[in-house]
PDB file of C-alpha atoms in Angstrom:
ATOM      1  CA  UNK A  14      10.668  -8.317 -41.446  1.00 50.00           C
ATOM      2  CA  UNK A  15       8.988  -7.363 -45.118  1.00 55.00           C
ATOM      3  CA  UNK A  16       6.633  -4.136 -45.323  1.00 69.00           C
ATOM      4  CA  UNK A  17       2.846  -5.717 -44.432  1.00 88.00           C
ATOM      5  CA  UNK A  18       1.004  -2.479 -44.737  1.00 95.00           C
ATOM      6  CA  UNK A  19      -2.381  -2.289 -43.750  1.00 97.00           C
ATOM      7  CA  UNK A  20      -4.556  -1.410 -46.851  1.00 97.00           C
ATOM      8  CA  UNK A  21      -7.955  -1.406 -45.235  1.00 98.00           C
ATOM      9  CA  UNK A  22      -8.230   0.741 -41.838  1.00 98.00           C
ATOM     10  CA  UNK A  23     -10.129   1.296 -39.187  1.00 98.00           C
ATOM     11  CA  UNK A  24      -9.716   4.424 -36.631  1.00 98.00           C
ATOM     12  CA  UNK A  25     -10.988   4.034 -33.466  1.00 98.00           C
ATOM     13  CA  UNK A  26     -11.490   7.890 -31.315  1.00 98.00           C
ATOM     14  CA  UNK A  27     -10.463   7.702 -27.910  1.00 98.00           C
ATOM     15  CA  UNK A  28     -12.437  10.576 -26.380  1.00 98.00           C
ATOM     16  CA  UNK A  29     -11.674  11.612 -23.591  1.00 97.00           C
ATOM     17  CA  UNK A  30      -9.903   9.411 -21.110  1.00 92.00           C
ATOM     18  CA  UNK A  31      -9.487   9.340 -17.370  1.00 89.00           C
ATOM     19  CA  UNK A  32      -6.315  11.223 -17.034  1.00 87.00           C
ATOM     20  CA  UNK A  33      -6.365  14.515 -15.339  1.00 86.00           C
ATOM     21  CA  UNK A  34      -6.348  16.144 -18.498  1.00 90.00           C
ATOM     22  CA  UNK A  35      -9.995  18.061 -18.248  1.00 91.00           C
ATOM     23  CA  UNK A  36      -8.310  21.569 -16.953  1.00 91.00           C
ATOM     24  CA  UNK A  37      -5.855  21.368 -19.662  1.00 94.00           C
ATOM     25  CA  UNK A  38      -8.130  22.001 -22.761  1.00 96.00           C
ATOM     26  CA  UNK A  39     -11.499  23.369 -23.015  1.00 96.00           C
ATOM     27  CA  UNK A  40     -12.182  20.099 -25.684  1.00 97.00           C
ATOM     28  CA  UNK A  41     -11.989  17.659 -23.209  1.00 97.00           C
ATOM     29  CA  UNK A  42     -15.404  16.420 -23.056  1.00 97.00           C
ATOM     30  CA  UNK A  43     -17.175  16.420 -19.482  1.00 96.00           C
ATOM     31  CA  UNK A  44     -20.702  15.408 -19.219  1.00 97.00           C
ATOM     32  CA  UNK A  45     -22.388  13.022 -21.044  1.00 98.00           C
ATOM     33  CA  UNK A  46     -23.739  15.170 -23.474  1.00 98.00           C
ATOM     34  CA  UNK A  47     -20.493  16.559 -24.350  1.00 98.00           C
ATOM     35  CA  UNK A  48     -18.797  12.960 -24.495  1.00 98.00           C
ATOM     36  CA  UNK A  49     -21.415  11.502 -27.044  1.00 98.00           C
ATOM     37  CA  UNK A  50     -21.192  15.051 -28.915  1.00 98.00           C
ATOM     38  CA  UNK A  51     -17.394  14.653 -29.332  1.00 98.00           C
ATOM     39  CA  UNK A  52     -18.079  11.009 -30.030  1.00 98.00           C
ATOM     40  CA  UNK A  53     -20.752  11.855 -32.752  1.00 98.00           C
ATOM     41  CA  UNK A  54     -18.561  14.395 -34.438  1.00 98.00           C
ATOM     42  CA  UNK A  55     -15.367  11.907 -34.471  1.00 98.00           C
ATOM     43  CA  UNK A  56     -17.598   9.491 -36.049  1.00 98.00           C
ATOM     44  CA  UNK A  57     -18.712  12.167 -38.619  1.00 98.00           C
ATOM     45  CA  UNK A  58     -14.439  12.631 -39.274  1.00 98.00           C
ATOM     46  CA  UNK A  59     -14.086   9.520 -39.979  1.00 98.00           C
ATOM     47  CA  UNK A  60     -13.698   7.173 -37.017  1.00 98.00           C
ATOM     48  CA  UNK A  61     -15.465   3.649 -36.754  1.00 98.00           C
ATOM     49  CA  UNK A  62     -14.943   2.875 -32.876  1.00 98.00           C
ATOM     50  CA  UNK A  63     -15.085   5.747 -30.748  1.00 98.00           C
ATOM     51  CA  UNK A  64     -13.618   4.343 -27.412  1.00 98.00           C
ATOM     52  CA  UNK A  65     -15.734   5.974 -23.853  1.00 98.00           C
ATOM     53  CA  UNK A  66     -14.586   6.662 -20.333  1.00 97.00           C
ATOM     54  CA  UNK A  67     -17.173   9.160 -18.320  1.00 98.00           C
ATOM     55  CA  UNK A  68     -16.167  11.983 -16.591  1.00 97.00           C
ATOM     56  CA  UNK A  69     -17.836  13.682 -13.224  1.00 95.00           C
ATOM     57  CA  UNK A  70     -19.718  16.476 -15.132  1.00 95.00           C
ATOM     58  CA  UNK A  71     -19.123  18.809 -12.478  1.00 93.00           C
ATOM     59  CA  UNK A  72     -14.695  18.420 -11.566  1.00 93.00           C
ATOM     60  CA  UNK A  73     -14.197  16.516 -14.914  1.00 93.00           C
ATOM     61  CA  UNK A  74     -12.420  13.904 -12.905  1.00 92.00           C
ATOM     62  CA  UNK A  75     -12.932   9.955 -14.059  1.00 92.00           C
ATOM     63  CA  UNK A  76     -15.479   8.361 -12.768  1.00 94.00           C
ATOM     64  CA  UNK A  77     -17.372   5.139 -13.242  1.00 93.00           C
ATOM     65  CA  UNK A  78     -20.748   5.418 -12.703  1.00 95.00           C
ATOM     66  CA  UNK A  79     -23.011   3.275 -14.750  1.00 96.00           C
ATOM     67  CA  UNK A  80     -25.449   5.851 -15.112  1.00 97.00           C
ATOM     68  CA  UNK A  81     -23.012   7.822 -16.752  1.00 98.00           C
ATOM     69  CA  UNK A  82     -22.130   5.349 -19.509  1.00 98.00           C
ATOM     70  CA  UNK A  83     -25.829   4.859 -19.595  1.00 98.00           C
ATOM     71  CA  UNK A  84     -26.582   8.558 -20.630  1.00 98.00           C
ATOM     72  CA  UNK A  85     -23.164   8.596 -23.327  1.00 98.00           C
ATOM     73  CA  UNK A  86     -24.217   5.192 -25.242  1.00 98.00           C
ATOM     74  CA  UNK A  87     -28.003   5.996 -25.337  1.00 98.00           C
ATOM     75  CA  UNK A  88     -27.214   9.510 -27.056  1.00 98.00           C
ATOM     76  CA  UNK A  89     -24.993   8.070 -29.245  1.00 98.00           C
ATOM     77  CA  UNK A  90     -27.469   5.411 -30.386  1.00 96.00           C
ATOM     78  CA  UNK A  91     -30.636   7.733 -30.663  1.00 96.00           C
ATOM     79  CA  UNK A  92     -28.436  10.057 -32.931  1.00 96.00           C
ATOM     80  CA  UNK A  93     -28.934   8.156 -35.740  1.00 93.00           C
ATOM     81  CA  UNK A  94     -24.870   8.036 -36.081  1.00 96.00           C
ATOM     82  CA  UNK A  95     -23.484   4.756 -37.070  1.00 97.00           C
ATOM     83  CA  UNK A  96     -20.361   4.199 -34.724  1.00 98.00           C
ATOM     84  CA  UNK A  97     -19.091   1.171 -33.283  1.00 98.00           C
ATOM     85  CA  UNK A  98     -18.929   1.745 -29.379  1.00 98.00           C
ATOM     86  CA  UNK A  99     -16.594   0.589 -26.794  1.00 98.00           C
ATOM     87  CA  UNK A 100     -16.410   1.299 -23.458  1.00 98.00           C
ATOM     88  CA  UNK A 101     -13.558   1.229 -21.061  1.00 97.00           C
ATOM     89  CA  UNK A 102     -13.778  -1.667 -18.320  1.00 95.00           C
ATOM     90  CA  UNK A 103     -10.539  -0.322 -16.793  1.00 89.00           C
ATOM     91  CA  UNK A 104     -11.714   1.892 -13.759  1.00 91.00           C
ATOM     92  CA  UNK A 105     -11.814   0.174 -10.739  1.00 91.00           C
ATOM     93  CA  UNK A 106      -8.478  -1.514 -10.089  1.00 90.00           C
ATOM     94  CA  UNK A 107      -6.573   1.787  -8.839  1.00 90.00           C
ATOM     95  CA  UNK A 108      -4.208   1.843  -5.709  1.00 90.00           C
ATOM     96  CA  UNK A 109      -2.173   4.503  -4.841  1.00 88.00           C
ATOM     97  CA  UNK A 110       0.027   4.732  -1.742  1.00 87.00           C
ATOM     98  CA  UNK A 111       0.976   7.941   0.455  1.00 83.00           C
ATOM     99  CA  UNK A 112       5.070   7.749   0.481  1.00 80.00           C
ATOM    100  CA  UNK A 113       6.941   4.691   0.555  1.00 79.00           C
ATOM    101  CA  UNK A 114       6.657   3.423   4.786  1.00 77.00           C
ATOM    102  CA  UNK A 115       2.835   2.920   5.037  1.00 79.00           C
ATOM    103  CA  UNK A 116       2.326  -0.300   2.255  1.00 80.00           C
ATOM    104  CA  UNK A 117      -0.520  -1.751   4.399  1.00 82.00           C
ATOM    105  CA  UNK A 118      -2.579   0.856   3.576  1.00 84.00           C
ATOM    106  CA  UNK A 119      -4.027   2.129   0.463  1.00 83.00           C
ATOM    107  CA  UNK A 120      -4.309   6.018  -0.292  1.00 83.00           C
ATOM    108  CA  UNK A 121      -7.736   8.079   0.261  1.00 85.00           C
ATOM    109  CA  UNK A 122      -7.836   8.220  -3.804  1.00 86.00           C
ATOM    110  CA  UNK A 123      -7.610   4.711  -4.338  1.00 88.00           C
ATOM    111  CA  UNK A 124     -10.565   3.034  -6.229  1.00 88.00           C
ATOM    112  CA  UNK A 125     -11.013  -0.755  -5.698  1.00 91.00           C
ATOM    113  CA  UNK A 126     -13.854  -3.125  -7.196  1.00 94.00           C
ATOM    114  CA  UNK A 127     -14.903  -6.299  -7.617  1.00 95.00           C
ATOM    115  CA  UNK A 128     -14.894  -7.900 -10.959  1.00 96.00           C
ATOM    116  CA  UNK A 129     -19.132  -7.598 -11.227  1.00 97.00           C
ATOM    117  CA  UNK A 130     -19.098  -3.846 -10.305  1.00 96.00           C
ATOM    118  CA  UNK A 131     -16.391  -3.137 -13.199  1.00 96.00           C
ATOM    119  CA  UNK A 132     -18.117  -4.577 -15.563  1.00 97.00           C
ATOM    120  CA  UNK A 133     -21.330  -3.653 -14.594  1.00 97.00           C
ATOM    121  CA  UNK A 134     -22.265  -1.002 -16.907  1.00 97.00           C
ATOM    122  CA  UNK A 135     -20.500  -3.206 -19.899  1.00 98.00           C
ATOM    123  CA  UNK A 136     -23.493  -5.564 -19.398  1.00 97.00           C
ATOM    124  CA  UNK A 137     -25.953  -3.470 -19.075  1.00 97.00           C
ATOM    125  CA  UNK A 138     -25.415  -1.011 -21.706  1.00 98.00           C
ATOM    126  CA  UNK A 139     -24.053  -3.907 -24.393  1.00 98.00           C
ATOM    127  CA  UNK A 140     -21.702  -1.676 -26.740  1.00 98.00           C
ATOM    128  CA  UNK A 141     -20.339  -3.964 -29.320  1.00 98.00           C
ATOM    129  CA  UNK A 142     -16.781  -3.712 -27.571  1.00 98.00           C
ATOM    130  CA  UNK A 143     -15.085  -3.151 -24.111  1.00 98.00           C
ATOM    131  CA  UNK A 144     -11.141  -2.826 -22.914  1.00 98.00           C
ATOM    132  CA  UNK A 145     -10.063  -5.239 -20.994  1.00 98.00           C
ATOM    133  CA  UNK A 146      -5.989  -4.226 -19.657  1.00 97.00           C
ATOM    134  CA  UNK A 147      -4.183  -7.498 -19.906  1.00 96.00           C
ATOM    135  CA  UNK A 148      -1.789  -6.694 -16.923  1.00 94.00           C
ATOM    136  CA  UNK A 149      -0.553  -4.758 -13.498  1.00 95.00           C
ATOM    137  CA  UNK A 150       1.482  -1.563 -14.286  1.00 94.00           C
ATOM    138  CA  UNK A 151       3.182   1.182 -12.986  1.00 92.00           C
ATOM    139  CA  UNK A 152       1.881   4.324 -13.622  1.00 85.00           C
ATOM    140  CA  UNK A 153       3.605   7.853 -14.315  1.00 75.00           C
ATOM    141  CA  UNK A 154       1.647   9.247 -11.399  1.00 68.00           C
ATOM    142  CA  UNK A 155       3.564   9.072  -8.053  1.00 72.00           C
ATOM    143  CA  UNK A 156       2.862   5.800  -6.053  1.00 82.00           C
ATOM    144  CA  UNK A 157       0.110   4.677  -8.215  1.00 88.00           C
ATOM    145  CA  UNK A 158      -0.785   0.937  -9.575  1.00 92.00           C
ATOM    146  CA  UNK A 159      -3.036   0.205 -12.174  1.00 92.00           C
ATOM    147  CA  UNK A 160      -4.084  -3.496 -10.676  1.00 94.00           C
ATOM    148  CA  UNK A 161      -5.309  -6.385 -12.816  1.00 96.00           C
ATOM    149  CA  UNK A 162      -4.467  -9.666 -11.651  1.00 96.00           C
ATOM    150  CA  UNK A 163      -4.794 -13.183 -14.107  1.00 97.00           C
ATOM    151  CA  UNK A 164      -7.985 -14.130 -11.753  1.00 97.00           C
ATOM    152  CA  UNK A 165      -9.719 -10.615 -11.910  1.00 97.00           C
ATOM    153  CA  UNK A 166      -9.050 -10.726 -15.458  1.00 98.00           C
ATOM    154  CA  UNK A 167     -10.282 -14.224 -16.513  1.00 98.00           C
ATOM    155  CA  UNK A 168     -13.506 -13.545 -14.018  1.00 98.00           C
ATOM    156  CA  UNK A 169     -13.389  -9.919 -16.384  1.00 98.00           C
ATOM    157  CA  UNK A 170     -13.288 -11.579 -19.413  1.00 98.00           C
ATOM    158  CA  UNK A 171     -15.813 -14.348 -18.927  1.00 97.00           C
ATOM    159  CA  UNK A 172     -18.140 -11.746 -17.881  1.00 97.00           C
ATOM    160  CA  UNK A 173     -17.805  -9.685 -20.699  1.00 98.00           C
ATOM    161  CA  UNK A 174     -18.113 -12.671 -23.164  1.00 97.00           C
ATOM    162  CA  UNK A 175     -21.563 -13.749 -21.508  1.00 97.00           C
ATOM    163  CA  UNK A 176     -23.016 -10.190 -22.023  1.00 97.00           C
ATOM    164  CA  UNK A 177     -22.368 -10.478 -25.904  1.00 97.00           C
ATOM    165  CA  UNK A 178     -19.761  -7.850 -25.954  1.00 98.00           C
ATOM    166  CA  UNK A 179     -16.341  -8.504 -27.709  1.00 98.00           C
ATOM    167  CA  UNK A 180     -13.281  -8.109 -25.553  1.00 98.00           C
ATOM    168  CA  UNK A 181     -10.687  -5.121 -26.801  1.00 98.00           C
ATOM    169  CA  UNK A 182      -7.198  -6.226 -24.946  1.00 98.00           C
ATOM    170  CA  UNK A 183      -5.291  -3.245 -24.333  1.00 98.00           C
ATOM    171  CA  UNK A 184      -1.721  -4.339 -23.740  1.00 98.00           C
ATOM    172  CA  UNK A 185       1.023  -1.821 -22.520  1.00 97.00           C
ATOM    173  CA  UNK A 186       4.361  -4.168 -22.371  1.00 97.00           C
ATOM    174  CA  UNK A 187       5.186  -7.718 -24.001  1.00 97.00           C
ATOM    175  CA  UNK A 188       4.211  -9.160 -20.807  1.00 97.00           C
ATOM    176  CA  UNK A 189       0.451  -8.437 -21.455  1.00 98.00           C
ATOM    177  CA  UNK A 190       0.373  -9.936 -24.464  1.00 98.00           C
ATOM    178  CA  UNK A 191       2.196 -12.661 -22.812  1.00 97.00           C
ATOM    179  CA  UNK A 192      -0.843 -13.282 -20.430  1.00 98.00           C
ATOM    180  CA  UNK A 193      -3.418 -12.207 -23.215  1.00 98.00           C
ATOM    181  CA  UNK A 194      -2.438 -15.167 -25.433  1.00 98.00           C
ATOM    182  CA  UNK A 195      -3.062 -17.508 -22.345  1.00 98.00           C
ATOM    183  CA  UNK A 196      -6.115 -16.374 -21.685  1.00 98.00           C
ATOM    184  CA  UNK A 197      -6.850 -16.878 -25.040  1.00 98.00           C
ATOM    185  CA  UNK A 198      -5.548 -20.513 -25.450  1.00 97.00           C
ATOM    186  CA  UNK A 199      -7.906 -21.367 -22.167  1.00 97.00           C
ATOM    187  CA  UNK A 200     -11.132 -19.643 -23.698  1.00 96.00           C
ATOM    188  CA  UNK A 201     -11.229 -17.012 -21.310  1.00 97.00           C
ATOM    189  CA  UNK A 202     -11.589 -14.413 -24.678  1.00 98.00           C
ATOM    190  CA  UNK A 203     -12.849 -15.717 -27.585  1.00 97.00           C
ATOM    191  CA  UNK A 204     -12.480 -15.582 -31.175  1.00 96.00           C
ATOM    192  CA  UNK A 205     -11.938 -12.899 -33.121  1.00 97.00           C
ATOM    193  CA  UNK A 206      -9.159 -11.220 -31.027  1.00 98.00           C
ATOM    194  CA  UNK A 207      -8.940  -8.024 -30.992  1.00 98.00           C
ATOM    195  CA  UNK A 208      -5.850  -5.770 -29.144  1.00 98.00           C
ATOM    196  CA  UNK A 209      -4.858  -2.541 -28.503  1.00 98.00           C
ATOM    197  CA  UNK A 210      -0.654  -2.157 -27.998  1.00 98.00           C
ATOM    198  CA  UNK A 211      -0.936   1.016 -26.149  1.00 98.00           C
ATOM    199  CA  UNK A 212       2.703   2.683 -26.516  1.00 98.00           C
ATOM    200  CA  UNK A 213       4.619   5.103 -24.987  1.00 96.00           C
ATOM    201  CA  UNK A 214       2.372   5.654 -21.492  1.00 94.00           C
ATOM    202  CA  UNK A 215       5.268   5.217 -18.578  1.00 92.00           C
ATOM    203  CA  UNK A 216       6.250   2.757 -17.375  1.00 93.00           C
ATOM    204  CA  UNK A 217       4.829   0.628 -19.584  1.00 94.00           C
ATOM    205  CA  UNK A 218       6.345   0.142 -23.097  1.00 97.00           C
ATOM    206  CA  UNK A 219       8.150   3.170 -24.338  1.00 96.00           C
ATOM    207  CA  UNK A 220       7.373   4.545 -28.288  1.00 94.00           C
ATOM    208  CA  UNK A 221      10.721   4.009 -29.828  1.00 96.00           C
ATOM    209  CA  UNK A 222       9.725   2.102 -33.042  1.00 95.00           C
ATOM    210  CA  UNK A 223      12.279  -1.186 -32.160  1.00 96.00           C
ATOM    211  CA  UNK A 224      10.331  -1.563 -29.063  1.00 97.00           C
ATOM    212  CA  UNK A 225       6.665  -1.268 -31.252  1.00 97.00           C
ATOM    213  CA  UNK A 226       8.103  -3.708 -33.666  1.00 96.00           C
ATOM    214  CA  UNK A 227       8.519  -6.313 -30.642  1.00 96.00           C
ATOM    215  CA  UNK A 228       5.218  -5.903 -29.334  1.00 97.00           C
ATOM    216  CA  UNK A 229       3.816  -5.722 -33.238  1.00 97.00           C
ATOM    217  CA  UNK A 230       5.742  -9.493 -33.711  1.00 96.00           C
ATOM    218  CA  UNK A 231       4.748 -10.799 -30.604  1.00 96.00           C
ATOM    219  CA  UNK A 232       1.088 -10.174 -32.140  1.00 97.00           C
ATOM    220  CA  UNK A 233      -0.898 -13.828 -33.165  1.00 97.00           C
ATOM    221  CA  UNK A 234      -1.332 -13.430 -37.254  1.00 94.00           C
ATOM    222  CA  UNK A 235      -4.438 -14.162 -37.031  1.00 96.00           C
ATOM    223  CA  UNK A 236      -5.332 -11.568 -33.982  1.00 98.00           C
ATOM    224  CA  UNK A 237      -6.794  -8.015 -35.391  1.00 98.00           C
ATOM    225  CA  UNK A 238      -4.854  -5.148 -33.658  1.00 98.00           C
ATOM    226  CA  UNK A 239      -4.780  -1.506 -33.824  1.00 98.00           C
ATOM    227  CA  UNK A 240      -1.725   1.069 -32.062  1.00 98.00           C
ATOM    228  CA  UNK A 241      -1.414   4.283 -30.434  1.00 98.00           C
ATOM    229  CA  UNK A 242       1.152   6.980 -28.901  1.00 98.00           C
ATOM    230  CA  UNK A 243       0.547   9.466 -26.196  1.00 96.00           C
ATOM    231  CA  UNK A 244       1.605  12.507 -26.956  1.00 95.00           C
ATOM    232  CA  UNK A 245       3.290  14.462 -29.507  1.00 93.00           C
ATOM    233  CA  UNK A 246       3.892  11.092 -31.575  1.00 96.00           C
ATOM    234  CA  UNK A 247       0.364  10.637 -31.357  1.00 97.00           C
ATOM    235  CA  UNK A 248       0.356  10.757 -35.425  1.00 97.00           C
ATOM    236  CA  UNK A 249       3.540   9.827 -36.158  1.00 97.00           C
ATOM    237  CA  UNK A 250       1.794   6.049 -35.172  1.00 98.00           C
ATOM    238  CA  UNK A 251      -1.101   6.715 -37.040  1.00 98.00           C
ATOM    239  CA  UNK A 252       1.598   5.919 -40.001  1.00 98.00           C
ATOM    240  CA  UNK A 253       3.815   3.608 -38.101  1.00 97.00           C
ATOM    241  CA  UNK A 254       0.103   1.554 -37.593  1.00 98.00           C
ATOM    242  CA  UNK A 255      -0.370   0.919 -40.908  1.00 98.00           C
ATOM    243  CA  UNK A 256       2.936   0.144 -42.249  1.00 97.00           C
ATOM    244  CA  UNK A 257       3.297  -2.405 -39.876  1.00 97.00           C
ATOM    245  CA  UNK A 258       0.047  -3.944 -40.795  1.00 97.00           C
ATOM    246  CA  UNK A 259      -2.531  -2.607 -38.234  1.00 98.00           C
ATOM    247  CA  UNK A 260      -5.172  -0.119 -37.556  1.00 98.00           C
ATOM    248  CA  UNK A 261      -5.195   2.889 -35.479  1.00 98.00           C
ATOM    249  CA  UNK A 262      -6.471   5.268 -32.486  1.00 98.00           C
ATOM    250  CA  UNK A 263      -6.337   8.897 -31.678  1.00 98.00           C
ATOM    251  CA  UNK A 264      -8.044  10.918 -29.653  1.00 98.00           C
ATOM    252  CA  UNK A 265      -8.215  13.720 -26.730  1.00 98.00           C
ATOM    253  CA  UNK A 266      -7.283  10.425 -24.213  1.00 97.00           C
ATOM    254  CA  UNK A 267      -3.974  10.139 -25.474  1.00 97.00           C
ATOM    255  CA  UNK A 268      -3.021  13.589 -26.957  1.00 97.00           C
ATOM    256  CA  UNK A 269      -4.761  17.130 -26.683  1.00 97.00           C
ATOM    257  CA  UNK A 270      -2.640  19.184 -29.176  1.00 97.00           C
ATOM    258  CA  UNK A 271      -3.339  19.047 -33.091  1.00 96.00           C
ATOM    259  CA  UNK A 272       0.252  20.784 -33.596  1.00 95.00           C
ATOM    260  CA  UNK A 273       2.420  22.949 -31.564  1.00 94.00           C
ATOM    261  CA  UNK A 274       0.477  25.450 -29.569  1.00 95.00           C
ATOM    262  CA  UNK A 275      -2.657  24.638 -31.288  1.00 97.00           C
ATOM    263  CA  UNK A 276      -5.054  22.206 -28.841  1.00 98.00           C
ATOM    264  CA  UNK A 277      -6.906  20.035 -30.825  1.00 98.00           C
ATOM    265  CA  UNK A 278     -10.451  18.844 -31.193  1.00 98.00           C
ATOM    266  CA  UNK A 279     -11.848  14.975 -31.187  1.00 98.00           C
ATOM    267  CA  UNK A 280     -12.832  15.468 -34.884  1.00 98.00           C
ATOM    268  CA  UNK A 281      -9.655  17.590 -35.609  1.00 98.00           C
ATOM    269  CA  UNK A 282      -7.693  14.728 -34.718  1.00 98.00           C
ATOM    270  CA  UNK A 283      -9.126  11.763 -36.815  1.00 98.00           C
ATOM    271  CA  UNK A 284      -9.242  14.253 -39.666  1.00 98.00           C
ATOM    272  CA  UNK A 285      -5.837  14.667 -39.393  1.00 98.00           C
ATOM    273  CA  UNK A 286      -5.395  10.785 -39.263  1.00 98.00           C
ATOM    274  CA  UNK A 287      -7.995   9.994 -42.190  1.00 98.00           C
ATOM    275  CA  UNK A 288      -4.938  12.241 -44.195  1.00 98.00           C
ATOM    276  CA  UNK A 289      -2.621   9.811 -43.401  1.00 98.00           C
ATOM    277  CA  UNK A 290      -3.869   6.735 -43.611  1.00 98.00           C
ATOM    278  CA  UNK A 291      -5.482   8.176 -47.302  1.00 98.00           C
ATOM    279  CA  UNK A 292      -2.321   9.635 -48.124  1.00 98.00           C
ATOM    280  CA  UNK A 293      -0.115   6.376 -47.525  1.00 97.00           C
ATOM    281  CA  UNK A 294      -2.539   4.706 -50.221  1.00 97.00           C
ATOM    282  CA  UNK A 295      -4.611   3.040 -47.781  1.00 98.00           C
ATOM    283  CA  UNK A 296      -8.830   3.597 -47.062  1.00 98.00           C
ATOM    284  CA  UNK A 297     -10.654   4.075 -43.938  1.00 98.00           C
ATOM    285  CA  UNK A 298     -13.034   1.102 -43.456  1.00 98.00           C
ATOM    286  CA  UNK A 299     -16.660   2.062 -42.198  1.00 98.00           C
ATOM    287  CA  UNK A 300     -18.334   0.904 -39.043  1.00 98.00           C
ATOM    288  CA  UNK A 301     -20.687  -1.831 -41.125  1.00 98.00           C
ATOM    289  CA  UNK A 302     -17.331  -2.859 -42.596  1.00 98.00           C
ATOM    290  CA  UNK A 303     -15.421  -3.377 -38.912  1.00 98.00           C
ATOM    291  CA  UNK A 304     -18.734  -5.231 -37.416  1.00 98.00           C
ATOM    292  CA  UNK A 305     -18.398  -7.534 -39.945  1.00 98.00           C
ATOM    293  CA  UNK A 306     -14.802  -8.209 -39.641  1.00 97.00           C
ATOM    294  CA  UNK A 307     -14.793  -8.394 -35.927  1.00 98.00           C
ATOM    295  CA  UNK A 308     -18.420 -10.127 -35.411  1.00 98.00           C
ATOM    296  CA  UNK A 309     -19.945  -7.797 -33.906  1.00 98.00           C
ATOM    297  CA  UNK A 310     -23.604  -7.027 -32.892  1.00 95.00           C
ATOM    298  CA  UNK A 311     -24.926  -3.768 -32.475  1.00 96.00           C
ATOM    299  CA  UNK A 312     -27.837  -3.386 -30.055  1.00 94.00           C
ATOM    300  CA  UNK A 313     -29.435  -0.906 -27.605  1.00 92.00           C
ATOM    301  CA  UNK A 314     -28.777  -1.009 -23.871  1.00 94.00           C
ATOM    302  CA  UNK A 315     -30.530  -3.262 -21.419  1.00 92.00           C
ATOM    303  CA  UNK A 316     -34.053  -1.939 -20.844  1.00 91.00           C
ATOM    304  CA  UNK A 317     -34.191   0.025 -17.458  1.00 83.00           C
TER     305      UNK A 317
END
């Protein structure tokens, strides 16, 4: 296929994630004060979207408490920096099993909900955007399922689309964006279409570029998308992105080090990936500049 580089960007900062990656780096953001900090500086570095999980401030592990994502979006907003916002919706559909006899029964760490309770704090702190993972997966972690069927997601989806809040698909295989364009054709998400080919995360759809160009063709032309690596190819994509016509996404979620033996900071990282994208000839769009090409509306959380 002919070069369609991307000449007007936008970086969106994943920052921090739900991986068990918060004993691993002192810059992986914990509490809510230190999530909207990292997002605040990010957006200072360049970023438009900065993309929020929460964490447990205490153990740094994932959690999903609305309060939480209450706390992170209302410093963000009373900091007087613009930044698009867009919060995960993908906690809540985790099973993992203990060894391979016992499949009736769900492991002690598993974390189930209902389609209301994962969106919950979606509606009721209204960023402008929220992840919706267009399929079931297999996860690099021993025994463990990331779970989203067509009916969870369509009930998902609807939800999200009634609160005001435009849907971000994150697809990791072909398959997703199999399902995603079905869900499209029945209304399920709306126009403009926005996805996220997440690349490289096992066992989902592995980082060698033949592979990215497949999911990059089986993208609608008229669908926006951005990509990512985990990892050490985290900026490799940044360029790959572009060149291939899209936008991009780093961040402490997918990739802690800035280079070899150096960890790396939120801001460090879209720094780094402002270079590129400047240096292949192309600009960084603004956050005014991605509202308007994705419709979006910025407003403040539901009153308490």
């Amino acid at each position: 296929m002919p070069l369609a580089m991307n000449r007007e960007v936008f970086i969106t900062c994943a920052v921090t994630g739900s991986g068990g990656t918060q004993d691993k780096s002192p810059h992986v953001p914990r509490s809510p004060e230190q999530i909207a900090k990292s997002a605040i500086d990010a957006a200072k570095a360049g970023a438009a979207v900065v993309h929020c999980h929460v964490r447990d401030p205490e153990t740094g592990k994932p959690a999903r408490d609305p309060a939480l994502y209450r706390e992170v979006t209302e410093r963000i907003r009373d900091s007087g920096t613009d930044v698009v916002l867009n919060l995960t919706a993908g906690m809540g559909g985790d099973i993992y099993f203990e060894g391979s006899e016992d499949m009736g029964c769900m492991g002690p760490r598993s974390d189930m909900a209902g389609a209301t309770e994962r969106v919950a704090h979606v509606v009721e702190c209204r960023p402008e955007i929220c992840t919706l993972d267009c399929g079931t997966m297999n996860f690099n972690e021993a025994d463990y399922v990331m779970v989203n069927t067509p009916g969870m997601l369509r009930d998902m989806a609807r939800r999200m689309t009634a609160a005001g809040v435009r849907i971000e698909i994150e697809a990791f295989d072909t398959g997703h964006l199999w399902l995603a364009k079905e869900l499209v054709k029945e209304g399920a998400i709306p126009d403009p279409v926005l996805v996220q080919l997440c690349m490289g995360v096992p066992w989902g759809a592995p980082d060698d570029l033949n592979t990215f160009m497949a999911m990059v063709n089986n993208v609608p032309s008229d669908w926006f998308w951005s990509a990512f690596s985990i990892g050490r190819h985290q900026m490799a994509y940044v360029a790959a992105a572009v060149l291939a016509g899209g936008n991009v996404r780093v961040g402490l979620e997918d990739n802690l080090w800035l280079d070899k033996g150096v960890l790396a900071t939120n801001a460090q990282l879209v720094e780094r990936a402002v270079s590129i994208i400047s240096n292949l000839g192309a600009r960084v769009i603004t956050p005014a500049e991605v509202r308007a090409k994705l419709k979006l509306e910025k407003r403040a959380p539901l009153p308490r």
